[in-house]
C-alpha cells in the first residue's frame, strides 16, 4: 500500500479547537484512504491572518517527502483562493491528492493559483474604488465621533446618526461585493473586511460578526 500524510485546514483558532469542519475533513480523508493507503501522519493547519503563515503545510510536505508519502487534502476547493498555498503545493515536488478533486495535478493548481491571484487583485481594486467613491461623495469611513466634537449635544447626536447611516450605506457596497464572492456569514464577511483593511464604523481595524450584522440592520432600517 502507498503511504499518505493527511493535511486538514481550519480557518480560525476557535474552529481548530472546537473541531468545527475538522471532523468532516478527517472523515473524507479516512474514507478515501480506507483499504488503499497507510496513514503515516496527520497535520492540522489553523489559518492565521497572515496568508503566508503556513507552518503545518511545510511540516506535512517535509514528512511526505522524506517518507515517500502522498499528501492528502480533504478539500482543495476551500483553498482555491489561496494563491500562496497553491503555489507552495505545486512547487514542492510532493505527490498530492485532493479528495474533492481527485484529478487535480500540478498544472491544475498552477492555473488555480493564477486565477486566485487575479481575483485577489480584482477584490482589492473594487474595494479601493468603493471607498474612493464614498469619499468623493463626502462620506468618511472611519471614526465618526471626531467629526462632531464641540457641537451641541442634540446636533451632535443627529450628526452621528446621519454619518452612521451614510457609513453603513458605503460599507454595504463592499459587503455586497464580498457576499457575491460566496462569503455570506457574518463572521466570514468580518474576516474578509479585515483582510481588505476596511475600517470599522468606529475607525478600528478588527471586525467582528456582530459589527457586520449591525451595519446590515442599519441599512435595512435606514
PDB file of C-alpha atoms in Angstrom:
ATOM      1  CA  UNK A   1       0.000   0.000   0.000  1.00  0.00           C
ATOM      2  CA  UNK A   2       1.123   3.550  -0.641  1.00  0.00           C
ATOM      3  CA  UNK A   3       1.642   5.892   2.287  1.00  0.00           C
ATOM      4  CA  UNK A   4      -0.347   9.036   2.979  1.00  0.00           C
ATOM      5  CA  UNK A   5       0.208  12.184   5.037  1.00  0.00           C
ATOM      6  CA  UNK A   6      -3.077  13.975   5.723  1.00  0.00           C
ATOM      7  CA  UNK A   7      -3.377  17.751   5.951  1.00  0.00           C
ATOM      8  CA  UNK A   8      -6.501  19.445   7.315  1.00  0.00           C
ATOM      9  CA  UNK A   9      -7.125  23.170   7.355  1.00  0.00           C
ATOM     10  CA  UNK A  10      -9.469  25.228   9.502  1.00  0.00           C
ATOM     11  CA  UNK A  11      -9.974  28.957   9.245  1.00  0.00           C
ATOM     12  CA  UNK A  12      -9.724  30.143  12.862  1.00  0.00           C
ATOM     13  CA  UNK A  13      -8.108  29.119  16.126  1.00  0.00           C
ATOM     14  CA  UNK A  14     -11.555  28.733  17.670  1.00  0.00           C
ATOM     15  CA  UNK A  15     -12.648  26.462  14.827  1.00  0.00           C
ATOM     16  CA  UNK A  16      -9.492  24.447  15.282  1.00  0.00           C
ATOM     17  CA  UNK A  17     -10.180  23.953  18.982  1.00  0.00           C
ATOM     18  CA  UNK A  18     -13.842  23.119  18.537  1.00  0.00           C
ATOM     19  CA  UNK A  19     -13.323  20.694  15.680  1.00  0.00           C
ATOM     20  CA  UNK A  20     -15.909  22.501  13.569  1.00  0.00           C
ATOM     21  CA  UNK A  21     -15.255  21.416   9.995  1.00  0.00           C
ATOM     22  CA  UNK A  22     -12.270  19.323  11.056  1.00  0.00           C
ATOM     23  CA  UNK A  23     -14.195  16.104  11.689  1.00  0.00           C
ATOM     24  CA  UNK A  24     -15.805  16.291   8.255  1.00  0.00           C
ATOM     25  CA  UNK A  25     -12.375  16.661   6.641  1.00  0.00           C
ATOM     26  CA  UNK A  26     -10.995  13.724   8.613  1.00  0.00           C
ATOM     27  CA  UNK A  27     -13.974  11.568   7.672  1.00  0.00           C
ATOM     28  CA  UNK A  28     -13.486  12.385   3.984  1.00  0.00           C
ATOM     29  CA  UNK A  29      -9.780  11.535   4.087  1.00  0.00           C
ATOM     30  CA  UNK A  30     -10.313   8.314   6.042  1.00  0.00           C
ATOM     31  CA  UNK A  31     -12.994   7.224   3.600  1.00  0.00           C
ATOM     32  CA  UNK A  32     -10.638   7.902   0.705  1.00  0.00           C
ATOM     33  CA  UNK A  33      -7.616   6.035   2.080  1.00  0.00           C
ATOM     34  CA  UNK A  34      -9.523   3.126   3.658  1.00  0.00           C
ATOM     35  CA  UNK A  35      -8.125  -0.177   2.434  1.00  0.00           C
ATOM     36  CA  UNK A  36      -5.891   1.511  -0.145  1.00  0.00           C
ATOM     37  CA  UNK A  37      -3.319   3.577   1.730  1.00  0.00           C
ATOM     38  CA  UNK A  38      -1.470   3.604   5.036  1.00  0.00           C
ATOM     39  CA  UNK A  39      -1.805   6.789   7.084  1.00  0.00           C
ATOM     40  CA  UNK A  40       1.637   7.974   8.198  1.00  0.00           C
ATOM     41  CA  UNK A  41       0.716  11.245   9.928  1.00  0.00           C
ATOM     42  CA  UNK A  42      -1.950  13.923  10.252  1.00  0.00           C
ATOM     43  CA  UNK A  43      -1.454  17.681  10.483  1.00  0.00           C
ATOM     44  CA  UNK A  44      -3.915  20.482  11.151  1.00  0.00           C
ATOM     45  CA  UNK A  45      -3.204  23.928   9.738  1.00  0.00           C
ATOM     46  CA  UNK A  46      -5.051  26.730  11.518  1.00  0.00           C
ATOM     47  CA  UNK A  47      -5.139  29.685   9.148  1.00  0.00           C
ATOM     48  CA  UNK A  48      -3.923  32.920  10.679  1.00  0.00           C
ATOM     49  CA  UNK A  49      -4.443  36.461   9.459  1.00  0.00           C
ATOM     50  CA  UNK A  50      -1.137  36.146   7.609  1.00  0.00           C
ATOM     51  CA  UNK A  51      -1.770  34.387   4.317  1.00  0.00           C
ATOM     52  CA  UNK A  52       1.888  33.339   4.050  1.00  0.00           C
ATOM     53  CA  UNK A  53       1.973  31.751   7.513  1.00  0.00           C
ATOM     54  CA  UNK A  54       1.647  28.019   6.803  1.00  0.00           C
ATOM     55  CA  UNK A  55       3.915  26.146   9.244  1.00  0.00           C
ATOM     56  CA  UNK A  56       1.971  22.881   9.220  1.00  0.00           C
ATOM     57  CA  UNK A  57       1.920  22.767   5.428  1.00  0.00           C
ATOM     58  CA  UNK A  58       5.720  22.956   5.436  1.00  0.00           C
ATOM     59  CA  UNK A  59       5.953  20.192   8.047  1.00  0.00           C
ATOM     60  CA  UNK A  60       3.440  17.999   6.218  1.00  0.00           C
ATOM     61  CA  UNK A  61       5.242  18.441   2.892  1.00  0.00           C
ATOM     62  CA  UNK A  62       8.584  17.590   4.503  1.00  0.00           C
ATOM     63  CA  UNK A  63       7.122  14.488   6.182  1.00  0.00           C
ATOM     64  CA  UNK A  64       5.585  13.354   2.902  1.00  0.00           C
ATOM     65  CA  UNK A  65       8.856  13.907   1.061  1.00  0.00           C
ATOM     66  CA  UNK A  66      11.107  12.020   3.496  1.00  0.00           C
ATOM     67  CA  UNK A  67       8.669   9.114   3.846  1.00  0.00           C
ATOM     68  CA  UNK A  68       7.775   8.890   0.170  1.00  0.00           C
ATOM     69  CA  UNK A  69       4.148   9.556   1.019  1.00  0.00           C
ATOM     70  CA  UNK A  70       1.307  11.217  -0.840  1.00  0.00           C
ATOM     71  CA  UNK A  71      -0.054  14.413   0.697  1.00  0.00           C
ATOM     72  CA  UNK A  72      -3.808  14.017   1.051  1.00  0.00           C
ATOM     73  CA  UNK A  73      -6.064  17.075   1.353  1.00  0.00           C
ATOM     74  CA  UNK A  74      -9.761  16.757   2.108  1.00  0.00           C
ATOM     75  CA  UNK A  75     -10.978  19.817   0.237  1.00  0.00           C
ATOM     76  CA  UNK A  76      -8.944  21.707  -2.309  1.00  0.00           C
ATOM     77  CA  UNK A  77     -11.923  23.918  -3.145  1.00  0.00           C
ATOM     78  CA  UNK A  78     -11.663  25.668   0.240  1.00  0.00           C
ATOM     79  CA  UNK A  79      -8.118  26.681  -0.721  1.00  0.00           C
ATOM     80  CA  UNK A  80      -8.875  27.704  -4.300  1.00  0.00           C
ATOM     81  CA  UNK A  81      -8.454  31.431  -3.465  1.00  0.00           C
ATOM     82  CA  UNK A  82      -5.145  30.984  -1.620  1.00  0.00           C
ATOM     83  CA  UNK A  83      -2.531  31.500  -4.328  1.00  0.00           C
ATOM     84  CA  UNK A  84       0.437  31.163  -1.951  1.00  0.00           C
ATOM     85  CA  UNK A  85      -0.750  27.770  -0.686  1.00  0.00           C
ATOM     86  CA  UNK A  86      -1.417  26.502  -4.206  1.00  0.00           C
ATOM     87  CA  UNK A  87       2.000  27.573  -5.490  1.00  0.00           C
ATOM     88  CA  UNK A  88       3.756  26.014  -2.497  1.00  0.00           C
ATOM     89  CA  UNK A  89       1.896  22.778  -3.160  1.00  0.00           C
ATOM     90  CA  UNK A  90       2.716  22.874  -6.869  1.00  0.00           C
ATOM     91  CA  UNK A  91       6.418  23.589  -6.397  1.00  0.00           C
ATOM     92  CA  UNK A  92       7.003  21.158  -3.522  1.00  0.00           C
ATOM     93  CA  UNK A  93       7.731  18.138  -5.694  1.00  0.00           C
ATOM     94  CA  UNK A  94       5.477  16.065  -3.436  1.00  0.00           C
ATOM     95  CA  UNK A  95       2.717  13.950  -4.915  1.00  0.00           C
ATOM     96  CA  UNK A  96      -0.667  15.032  -3.645  1.00  0.00           C
ATOM     97  CA  UNK A  97      -4.317  14.153  -3.930  1.00  0.00           C
ATOM     98  CA  UNK A  98      -7.408  16.152  -3.057  1.00  0.00           C
ATOM     99  CA  UNK A  99     -10.412  14.066  -2.041  1.00  0.00           C
ATOM    100  CA  UNK A 100     -12.854  16.565  -3.555  1.00  0.00           C
ATOM    101  CA  UNK A 101     -10.763  16.990  -6.741  1.00  0.00           C
ATOM    102  CA  UNK A 102      -9.039  13.648  -7.350  1.00  0.00           C
ATOM    103  CA  UNK A 103      -7.968  14.654 -10.875  1.00  0.00           C
ATOM    104  CA  UNK A 104      -6.145  17.799  -9.714  1.00  0.00           C
ATOM    105  CA  UNK A 105      -2.431  17.936 -10.536  1.00  0.00           C
ATOM    106  CA  UNK A 106       0.465  20.406 -10.687  1.00  0.00           C
ATOM    107  CA  UNK A 107      -0.961  22.083 -13.784  1.00  0.00           C
ATOM    108  CA  UNK A 108      -4.420  22.327 -12.220  1.00  0.00           C
ATOM    109  CA  UNK A 109      -3.221  24.041  -9.053  1.00  0.00           C
ATOM    110  CA  UNK A 110      -0.974  26.329 -11.091  1.00  0.00           C
ATOM    111  CA  UNK A 111      -3.983  27.550 -13.046  1.00  0.00           C
ATOM    112  CA  UNK A 112      -5.988  27.878  -9.825  1.00  0.00           C
ATOM    113  CA  UNK A 113      -3.184  29.984  -8.334  1.00  0.00           C
ATOM    114  CA  UNK A 114      -3.213  32.362 -11.304  1.00  0.00           C
ATOM    115  CA  UNK A 115      -6.987  32.715 -11.018  1.00  0.00           C
ATOM    116  CA  UNK A 116      -6.734  33.251  -7.245  1.00  0.00           C
ATOM    117  CA  UNK A 117      -4.132  35.989  -7.641  1.00  0.00           C
ATOM    118  CA  UNK A 118      -6.233  37.684 -10.316  1.00  0.00           C
ATOM    119  CA  UNK A 119      -9.283  37.576  -8.074  1.00  0.00           C
ATOM    120  CA  UNK A 120      -7.271  38.964  -5.151  1.00  0.00           C
ATOM    121  CA  UNK A 121      -6.194  41.939  -7.241  1.00  0.00           C
ATOM    122  CA  UNK A 122      -9.737  42.442  -8.537  1.00  0.00           C
ATOM    123  CA  UNK A 123     -11.116  42.417  -4.978  1.00  0.00           C
ATOM    124  CA  UNK A 124      -8.505  44.953  -3.848  1.00  0.00           C
ATOM    125  CA  UNK A 125      -9.346  47.174  -6.815  1.00  0.00           C
ATOM    126  CA  UNK A 126     -13.103  47.004  -6.196  1.00  0.00           C
ATOM    127  CA  UNK A 127     -12.595  47.813  -2.519  1.00  0.00           C
ATOM    128  CA  UNK A 128     -10.415  50.839  -3.329  1.00  0.00           C
ATOM    129  CA  UNK A 129     -12.940  52.042  -5.891  1.00  0.00           C
ATOM    130  CA  UNK A 130     -15.836  51.696  -3.440  1.00  0.00           C
ATOM    131  CA  UNK A 131     -14.014  53.617  -0.711  1.00  0.00           C
ATOM    132  CA  UNK A 132     -12.851  56.294  -3.164  1.00  0.00           C
ATOM    133  CA  UNK A 133     -16.417  56.745  -4.409  1.00  0.00           C
ATOM    134  CA  UNK A 134     -17.621  57.138  -0.824  1.00  0.00           C
ATOM    135  CA  UNK A 135     -15.001  59.784  -0.091  1.00  0.00           C
ATOM    136  CA  UNK A 136     -15.823  61.603  -3.332  1.00  0.00           C
ATOM    137  CA  UNK A 137     -19.393  61.934  -2.070  1.00  0.00           C
ATOM    138  CA  UNK A 138     -18.041  63.499   1.110  1.00  0.00           C
ATOM    139  CA  UNK A 139     -18.525  60.454   3.285  1.00  0.00           C
ATOM    140  CA  UNK A 140     -15.781  59.308   5.605  1.00  0.00           C
ATOM    141  CA  UNK A 141     -15.426  55.651   6.563  1.00  0.00           C
ATOM    142  CA  UNK A 142     -13.851  55.823   9.993  1.00  0.00           C
ATOM    143  CA  UNK A 143     -14.343  57.270  13.449  1.00  0.00           C
ATOM    144  CA  UNK A 144     -17.455  59.407  13.193  1.00  0.00           C
ATOM    145  CA  UNK A 145     -17.327  60.747  16.772  1.00  0.00           C
ATOM    146  CA  UNK A 146     -14.354  63.012  15.985  1.00  0.00           C
ATOM    147  CA  UNK A 147     -16.348  64.757  13.286  1.00  0.00           C
ATOM    148  CA  UNK A 148     -18.823  66.233  15.737  1.00  0.00           C
ATOM    149  CA  UNK A 149     -16.517  67.249  18.584  1.00  0.00           C
ATOM    150  CA  UNK A 150     -17.514  70.578  20.066  1.00  0.00           C
ATOM    151  CA  UNK A 151     -21.007  70.629  18.538  1.00  0.00           C
ATOM    152  CA  UNK A 152     -24.135  70.868  20.627  1.00  0.00           C
ATOM    153  CA  UNK A 153     -25.274  67.583  22.103  1.00  0.00           C
ATOM    154  CA  UNK A 154     -28.522  67.351  20.132  1.00  0.00           C
ATOM    155  CA  UNK A 155     -26.876  68.436  16.921  1.00  0.00           C
ATOM    156  CA  UNK A 156     -24.007  66.035  17.565  1.00  0.00           C
ATOM    157  CA  UNK A 157     -26.424  63.167  18.082  1.00  0.00           C
ATOM    158  CA  UNK A 158     -28.216  63.918  14.813  1.00  0.00           C
ATOM    159  CA  UNK A 159     -24.906  64.219  13.014  1.00  0.00           C
ATOM    160  CA  UNK A 160     -23.685  60.900  14.381  1.00  0.00           C
ATOM    161  CA  UNK A 161     -26.854  59.147  13.228  1.00  0.00           C
ATOM    162  CA  UNK A 162     -26.588  60.754   9.796  1.00  0.00           C
ATOM    163  CA  UNK A 163     -22.953  59.791   9.371  1.00  0.00           C
ATOM    164  CA  UNK A 164     -23.618  56.293  10.721  1.00  0.00           C
ATOM    165  CA  UNK A 165     -26.335  55.755   8.117  1.00  0.00           C
ATOM    166  CA  UNK A 166     -24.108  57.015   5.320  1.00  0.00           C
ATOM    167  CA  UNK A 167     -21.201  54.913   6.547  1.00  0.00           C
ATOM    168  CA  UNK A 168     -23.415  51.824   6.651  1.00  0.00           C
ATOM    169  CA  UNK A 169     -24.563  52.528   3.105  1.00  0.00           C
ATOM    170  CA  UNK A 170     -20.999  52.768   1.816  1.00  0.00           C
ATOM    171  CA  UNK A 171     -19.851  49.727   3.749  1.00  0.00           C
ATOM    172  CA  UNK A 172     -22.747  47.840   2.212  1.00  0.00           C
ATOM    173  CA  UNK A 173     -21.150  48.306  -1.217  1.00  0.00           C
ATOM    174  CA  UNK A 174     -18.090  46.406  -0.025  1.00  0.00           C
ATOM    175  CA  UNK A 175     -20.137  43.843   1.913  1.00  0.00           C
ATOM    176  CA  UNK A 176     -22.294  43.087  -1.127  1.00  0.00           C
ATOM    177  CA  UNK A 177     -19.140  42.513  -3.164  1.00  0.00           C
ATOM    178  CA  UNK A 178     -17.929  40.061  -0.521  1.00  0.00           C
ATOM    179  CA  UNK A 179     -21.299  38.277  -0.465  1.00  0.00           C
ATOM    180  CA  UNK A 180     -21.197  37.993  -4.257  1.00  0.00           C
ATOM    181  CA  UNK A 181     -17.946  36.030  -3.911  1.00  0.00           C
ATOM    182  CA  UNK A 182     -19.790  33.395  -1.867  1.00  0.00           C
ATOM    183  CA  UNK A 183     -18.983  34.570   1.663  1.00  0.00           C
ATOM    184  CA  UNK A 184     -22.305  35.147   3.411  1.00  0.00           C
ATOM    185  CA  UNK A 185     -21.891  34.521   7.146  1.00  0.00           C
ATOM    186  CA  UNK A 186     -21.354  37.486   9.466  1.00  0.00           C
ATOM    187  CA  UNK A 187     -18.053  36.055  10.697  1.00  0.00           C
ATOM    188  CA  UNK A 188     -16.869  35.281   7.183  1.00  0.00           C
ATOM    189  CA  UNK A 189     -17.699  38.793   5.995  1.00  0.00           C
ATOM    190  CA  UNK A 190     -15.939  40.240   9.051  1.00  0.00           C
ATOM    191  CA  UNK A 191     -12.772  38.276   8.265  1.00  0.00           C
ATOM    192  CA  UNK A 192     -12.857  39.437   4.642  1.00  0.00           C
ATOM    193  CA  UNK A 193     -13.406  43.095   5.610  1.00  0.00           C
ATOM    194  CA  UNK A 194     -10.404  42.838   7.898  1.00  0.00           C
ATOM    195  CA  UNK A 195      -8.354  41.184   5.146  1.00  0.00           C
ATOM    196  CA  UNK A 196      -9.273  44.053   2.817  1.00  0.00           C
ATOM    197  CA  UNK A 197      -8.175  46.536   5.501  1.00  0.00           C
ATOM    198  CA  UNK A 198     -11.576  48.240   5.605  1.00  0.00           C
ATOM    199  CA  UNK A 199     -12.053  50.238   8.806  1.00  0.00           C
ATOM    200  CA  UNK A 200     -14.920  49.532  11.155  1.00  0.00           C
ATOM    201  CA  UNK A 201     -17.586  52.241  11.645  1.00  0.00           C
ATOM    202  CA  UNK A 202     -15.610  53.440  14.689  1.00  0.00           C
ATOM    203  CA  UNK A 203     -12.314  53.564  12.840  1.00  0.00           C
ATOM    204  CA  UNK A 204     -10.889  50.301  14.099  1.00  0.00           C
ATOM    205  CA  UNK A 205      -9.253  47.519  12.123  1.00  0.00           C
ATOM    206  CA  UNK A 206     -10.642  44.427  13.890  1.00  0.00           C
ATOM    207  CA  UNK A 207     -14.053  43.377  12.591  1.00  0.00           C
ATOM    208  CA  UNK A 208     -16.484  41.105  14.429  1.00  0.00           C
ATOM    209  CA  UNK A 209     -19.554  39.352  13.084  1.00  0.00           C
ATOM    210  CA  UNK A 210     -21.819  41.446  15.286  1.00  0.00           C
ATOM    211  CA  UNK A 211     -20.493  44.625  13.649  1.00  0.00           C
ATOM    212  CA  UNK A 212     -21.385  43.288  10.217  1.00  0.00           C
ATOM    213  CA  UNK A 213     -24.873  42.432  11.463  1.00  0.00           C
ATOM    214  CA  UNK A 214     -25.334  45.955  12.824  1.00  0.00           C
ATOM    215  CA  UNK A 215     -24.254  47.514   9.524  1.00  0.00           C
ATOM    216  CA  UNK A 216     -26.746  45.378   7.613  1.00  0.00           C
ATOM    217  CA  UNK A 217     -29.522  46.064  10.110  1.00  0.00           C
ATOM    218  CA  UNK A 218     -28.880  49.806   9.963  1.00  0.00           C
ATOM    219  CA  UNK A 219     -29.077  49.759   6.178  1.00  0.00           C
ATOM    220  CA  UNK A 220     -32.400  47.900   6.304  1.00  0.00           C
ATOM    221  CA  UNK A 221     -33.894  50.320   8.832  1.00  0.00           C
ATOM    222  CA  UNK A 222     -32.491  53.467   7.198  1.00  0.00           C
TER     223      UNK A 222
END
